[in-house]
Tab-separated table of N, CA and C in Angstrom:
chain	number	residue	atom	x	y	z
A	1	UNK	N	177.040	92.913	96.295
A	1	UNK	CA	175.900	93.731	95.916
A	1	UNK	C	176.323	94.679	94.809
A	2	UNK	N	175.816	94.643	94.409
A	2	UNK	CA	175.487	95.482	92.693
A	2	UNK	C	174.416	96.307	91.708
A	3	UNK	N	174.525	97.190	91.395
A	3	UNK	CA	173.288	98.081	90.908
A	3	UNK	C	173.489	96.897	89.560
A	4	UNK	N	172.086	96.690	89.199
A	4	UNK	CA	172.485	96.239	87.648
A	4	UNK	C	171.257	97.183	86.720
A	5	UNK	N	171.634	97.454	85.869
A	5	UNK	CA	171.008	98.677	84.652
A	5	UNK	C	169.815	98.140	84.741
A	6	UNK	N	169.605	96.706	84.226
A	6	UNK	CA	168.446	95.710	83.589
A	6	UNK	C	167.689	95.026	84.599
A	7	UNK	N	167.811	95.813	86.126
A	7	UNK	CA	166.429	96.033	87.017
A	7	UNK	C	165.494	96.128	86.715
A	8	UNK	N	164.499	95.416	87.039
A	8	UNK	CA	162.629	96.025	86.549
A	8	UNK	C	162.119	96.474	88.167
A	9	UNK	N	162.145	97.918	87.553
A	9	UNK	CA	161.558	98.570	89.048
A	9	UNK	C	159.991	98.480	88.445
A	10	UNK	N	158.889	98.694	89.526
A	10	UNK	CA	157.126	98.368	88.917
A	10	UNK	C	156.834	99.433	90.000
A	11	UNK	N	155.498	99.643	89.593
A	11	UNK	CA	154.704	100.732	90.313
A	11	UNK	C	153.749	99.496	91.113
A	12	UNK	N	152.811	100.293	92.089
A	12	UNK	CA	151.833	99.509	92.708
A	12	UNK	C	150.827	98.517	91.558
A	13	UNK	N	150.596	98.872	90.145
A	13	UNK	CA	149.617	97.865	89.844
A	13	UNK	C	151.000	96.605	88.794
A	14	UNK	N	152.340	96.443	89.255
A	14	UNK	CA	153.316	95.727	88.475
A	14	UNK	C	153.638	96.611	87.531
A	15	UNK	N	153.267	97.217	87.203
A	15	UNK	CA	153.395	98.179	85.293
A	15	UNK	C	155.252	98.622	85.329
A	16	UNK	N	156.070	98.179	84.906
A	16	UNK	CA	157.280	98.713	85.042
A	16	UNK	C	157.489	99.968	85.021
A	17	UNK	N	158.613	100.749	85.428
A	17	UNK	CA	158.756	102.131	85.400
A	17	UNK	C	159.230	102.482	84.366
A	18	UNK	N	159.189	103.454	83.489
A	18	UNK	CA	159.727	103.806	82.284
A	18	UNK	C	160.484	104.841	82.372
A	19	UNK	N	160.223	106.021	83.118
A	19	UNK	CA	160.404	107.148	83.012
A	19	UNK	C	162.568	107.355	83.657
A	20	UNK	N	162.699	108.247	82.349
A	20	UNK	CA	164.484	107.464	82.387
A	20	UNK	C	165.046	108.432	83.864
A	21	UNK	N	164.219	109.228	84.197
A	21	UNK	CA	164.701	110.268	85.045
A	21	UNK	C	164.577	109.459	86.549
A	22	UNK	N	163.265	108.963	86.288
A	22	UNK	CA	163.029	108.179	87.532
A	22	UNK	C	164.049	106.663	87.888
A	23	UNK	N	164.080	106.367	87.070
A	23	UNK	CA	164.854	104.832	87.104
A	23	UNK	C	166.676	105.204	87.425
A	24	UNK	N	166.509	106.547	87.002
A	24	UNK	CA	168.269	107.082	87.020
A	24	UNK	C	168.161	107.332	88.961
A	25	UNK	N	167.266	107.950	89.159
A	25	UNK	CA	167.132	108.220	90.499
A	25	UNK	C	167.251	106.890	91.644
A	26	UNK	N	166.277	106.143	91.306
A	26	UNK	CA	166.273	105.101	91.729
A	26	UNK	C	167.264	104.198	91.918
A	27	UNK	N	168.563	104.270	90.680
A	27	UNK	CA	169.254	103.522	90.874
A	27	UNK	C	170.779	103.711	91.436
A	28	UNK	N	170.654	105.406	91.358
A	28	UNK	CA	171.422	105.807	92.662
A	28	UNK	C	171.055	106.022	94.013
A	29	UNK	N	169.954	106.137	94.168
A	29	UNK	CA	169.607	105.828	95.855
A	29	UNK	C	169.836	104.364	95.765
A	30	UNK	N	169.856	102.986	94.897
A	30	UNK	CA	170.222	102.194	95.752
A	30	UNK	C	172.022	101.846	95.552
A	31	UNK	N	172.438	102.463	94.717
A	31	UNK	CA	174.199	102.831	94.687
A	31	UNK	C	174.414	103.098	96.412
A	32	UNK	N	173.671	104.524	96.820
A	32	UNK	CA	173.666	104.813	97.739
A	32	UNK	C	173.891	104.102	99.286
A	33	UNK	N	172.477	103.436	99.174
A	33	UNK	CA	171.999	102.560	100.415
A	33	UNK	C	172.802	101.014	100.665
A	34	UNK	N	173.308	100.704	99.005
A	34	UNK	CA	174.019	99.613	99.575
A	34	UNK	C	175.408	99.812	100.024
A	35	UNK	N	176.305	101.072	99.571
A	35	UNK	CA	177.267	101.765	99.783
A	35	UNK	C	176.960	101.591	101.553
A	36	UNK	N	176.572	102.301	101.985
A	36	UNK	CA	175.455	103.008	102.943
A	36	UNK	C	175.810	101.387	103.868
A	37	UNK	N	175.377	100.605	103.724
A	37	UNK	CA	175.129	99.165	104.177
A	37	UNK	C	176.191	98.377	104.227
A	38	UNK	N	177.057	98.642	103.071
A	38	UNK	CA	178.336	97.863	103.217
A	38	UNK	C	179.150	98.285	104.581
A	39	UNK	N	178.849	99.644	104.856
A	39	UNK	CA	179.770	100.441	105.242
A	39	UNK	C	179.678	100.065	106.974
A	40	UNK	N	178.225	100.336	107.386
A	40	UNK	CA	177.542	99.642	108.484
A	40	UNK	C	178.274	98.483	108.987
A	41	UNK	N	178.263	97.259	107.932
A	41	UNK	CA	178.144	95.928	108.466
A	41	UNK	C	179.322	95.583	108.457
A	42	UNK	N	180.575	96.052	107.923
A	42	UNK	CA	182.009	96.480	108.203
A	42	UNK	C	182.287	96.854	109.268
A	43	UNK	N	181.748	98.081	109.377
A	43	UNK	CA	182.197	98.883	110.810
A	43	UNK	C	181.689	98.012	111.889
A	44	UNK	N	180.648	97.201	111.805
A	44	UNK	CA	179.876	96.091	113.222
A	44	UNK	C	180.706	95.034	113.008
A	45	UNK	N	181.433	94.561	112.172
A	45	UNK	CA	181.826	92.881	111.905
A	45	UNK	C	183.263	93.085	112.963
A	46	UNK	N	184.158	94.424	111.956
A	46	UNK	CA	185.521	94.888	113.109
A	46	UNK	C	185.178	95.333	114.129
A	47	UNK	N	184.299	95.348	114.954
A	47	UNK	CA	184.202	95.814	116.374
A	47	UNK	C	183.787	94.947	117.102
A	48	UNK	N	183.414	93.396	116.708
A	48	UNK	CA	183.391	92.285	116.988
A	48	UNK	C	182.154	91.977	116.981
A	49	UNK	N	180.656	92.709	115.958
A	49	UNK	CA	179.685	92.013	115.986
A	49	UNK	C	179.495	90.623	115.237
A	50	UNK	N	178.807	89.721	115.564
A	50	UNK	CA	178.623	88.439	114.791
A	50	UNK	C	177.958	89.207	113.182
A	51	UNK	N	178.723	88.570	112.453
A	51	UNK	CA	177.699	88.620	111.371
A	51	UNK	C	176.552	88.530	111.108
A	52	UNK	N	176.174	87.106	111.667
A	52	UNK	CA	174.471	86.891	110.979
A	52	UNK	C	173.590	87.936	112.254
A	53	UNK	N	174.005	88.253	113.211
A	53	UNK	CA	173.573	89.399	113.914
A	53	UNK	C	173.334	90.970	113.460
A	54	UNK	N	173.936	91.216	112.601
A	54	UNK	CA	174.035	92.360	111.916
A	54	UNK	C	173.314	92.298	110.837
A	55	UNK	N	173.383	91.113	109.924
A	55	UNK	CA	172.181	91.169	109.176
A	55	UNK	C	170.783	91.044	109.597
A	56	UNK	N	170.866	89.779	110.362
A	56	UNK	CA	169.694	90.539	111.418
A	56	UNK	C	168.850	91.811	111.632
A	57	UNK	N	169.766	92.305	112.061
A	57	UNK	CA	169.158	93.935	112.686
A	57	UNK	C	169.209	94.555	111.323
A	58	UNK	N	169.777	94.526	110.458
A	58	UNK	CA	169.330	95.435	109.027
A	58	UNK	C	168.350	94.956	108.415
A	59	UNK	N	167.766	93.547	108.387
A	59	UNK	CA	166.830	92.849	107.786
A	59	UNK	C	165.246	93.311	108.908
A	60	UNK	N	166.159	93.617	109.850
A	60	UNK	CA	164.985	94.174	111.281
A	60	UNK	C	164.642	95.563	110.596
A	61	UNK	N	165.688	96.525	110.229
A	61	UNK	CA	165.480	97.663	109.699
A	61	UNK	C	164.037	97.974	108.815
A	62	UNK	N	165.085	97.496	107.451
A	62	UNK	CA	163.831	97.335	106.515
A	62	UNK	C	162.526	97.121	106.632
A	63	UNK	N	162.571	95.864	107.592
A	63	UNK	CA	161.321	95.109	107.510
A	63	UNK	C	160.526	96.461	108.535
A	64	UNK	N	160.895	97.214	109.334
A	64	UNK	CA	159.993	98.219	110.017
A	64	UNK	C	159.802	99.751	109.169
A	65	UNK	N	159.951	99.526	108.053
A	65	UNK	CA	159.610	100.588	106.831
A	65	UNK	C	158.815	100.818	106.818
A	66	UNK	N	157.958	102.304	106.998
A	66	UNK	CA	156.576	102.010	106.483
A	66	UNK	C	156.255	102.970	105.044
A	67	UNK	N	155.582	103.233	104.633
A	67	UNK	CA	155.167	104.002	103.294
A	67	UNK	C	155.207	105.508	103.723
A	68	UNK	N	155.358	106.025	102.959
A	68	UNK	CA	155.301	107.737	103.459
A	68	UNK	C	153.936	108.013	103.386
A	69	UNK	N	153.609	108.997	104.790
A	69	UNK	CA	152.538	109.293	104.781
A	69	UNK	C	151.492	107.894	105.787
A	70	UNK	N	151.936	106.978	106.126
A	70	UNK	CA	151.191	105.835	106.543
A	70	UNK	C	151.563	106.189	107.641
């Protein structure tokens, strides 16, 4: 996993994001979260969780996201 610069982040109607402040933000929260994630599925793999179990439950994560405010 890898931040790459030449991401197209989009707003709700597709329109890409432009704004350099926002896209800088954006692309350290996901520096962050995959940091964040590596770190997780390390610490579960050496303590003897199955792998595809762990992705699992992080793919469980995400998928129970909801929007702020919803």
């Amino acid at each position: 996993m890898s931040v790459t610069e030449d991401r197209v982040w989009t707003d709700r109607a597709g329109a890409p994001i432009s704004c350099v402040e926002k896209l800088r933000v954006l692309r350290e929260n996901e520096r962050d979260v995959q940091q964040t994630l590596r770190d997780a599925f390390e610490d579960a793999v050496l303590m003897g969780v199955d792998p595809d179990t762990m992705r699992r439950m992080l793919q469980d994560m995400v998928a129970a996201l909801r929007e702020p405010g919803a």
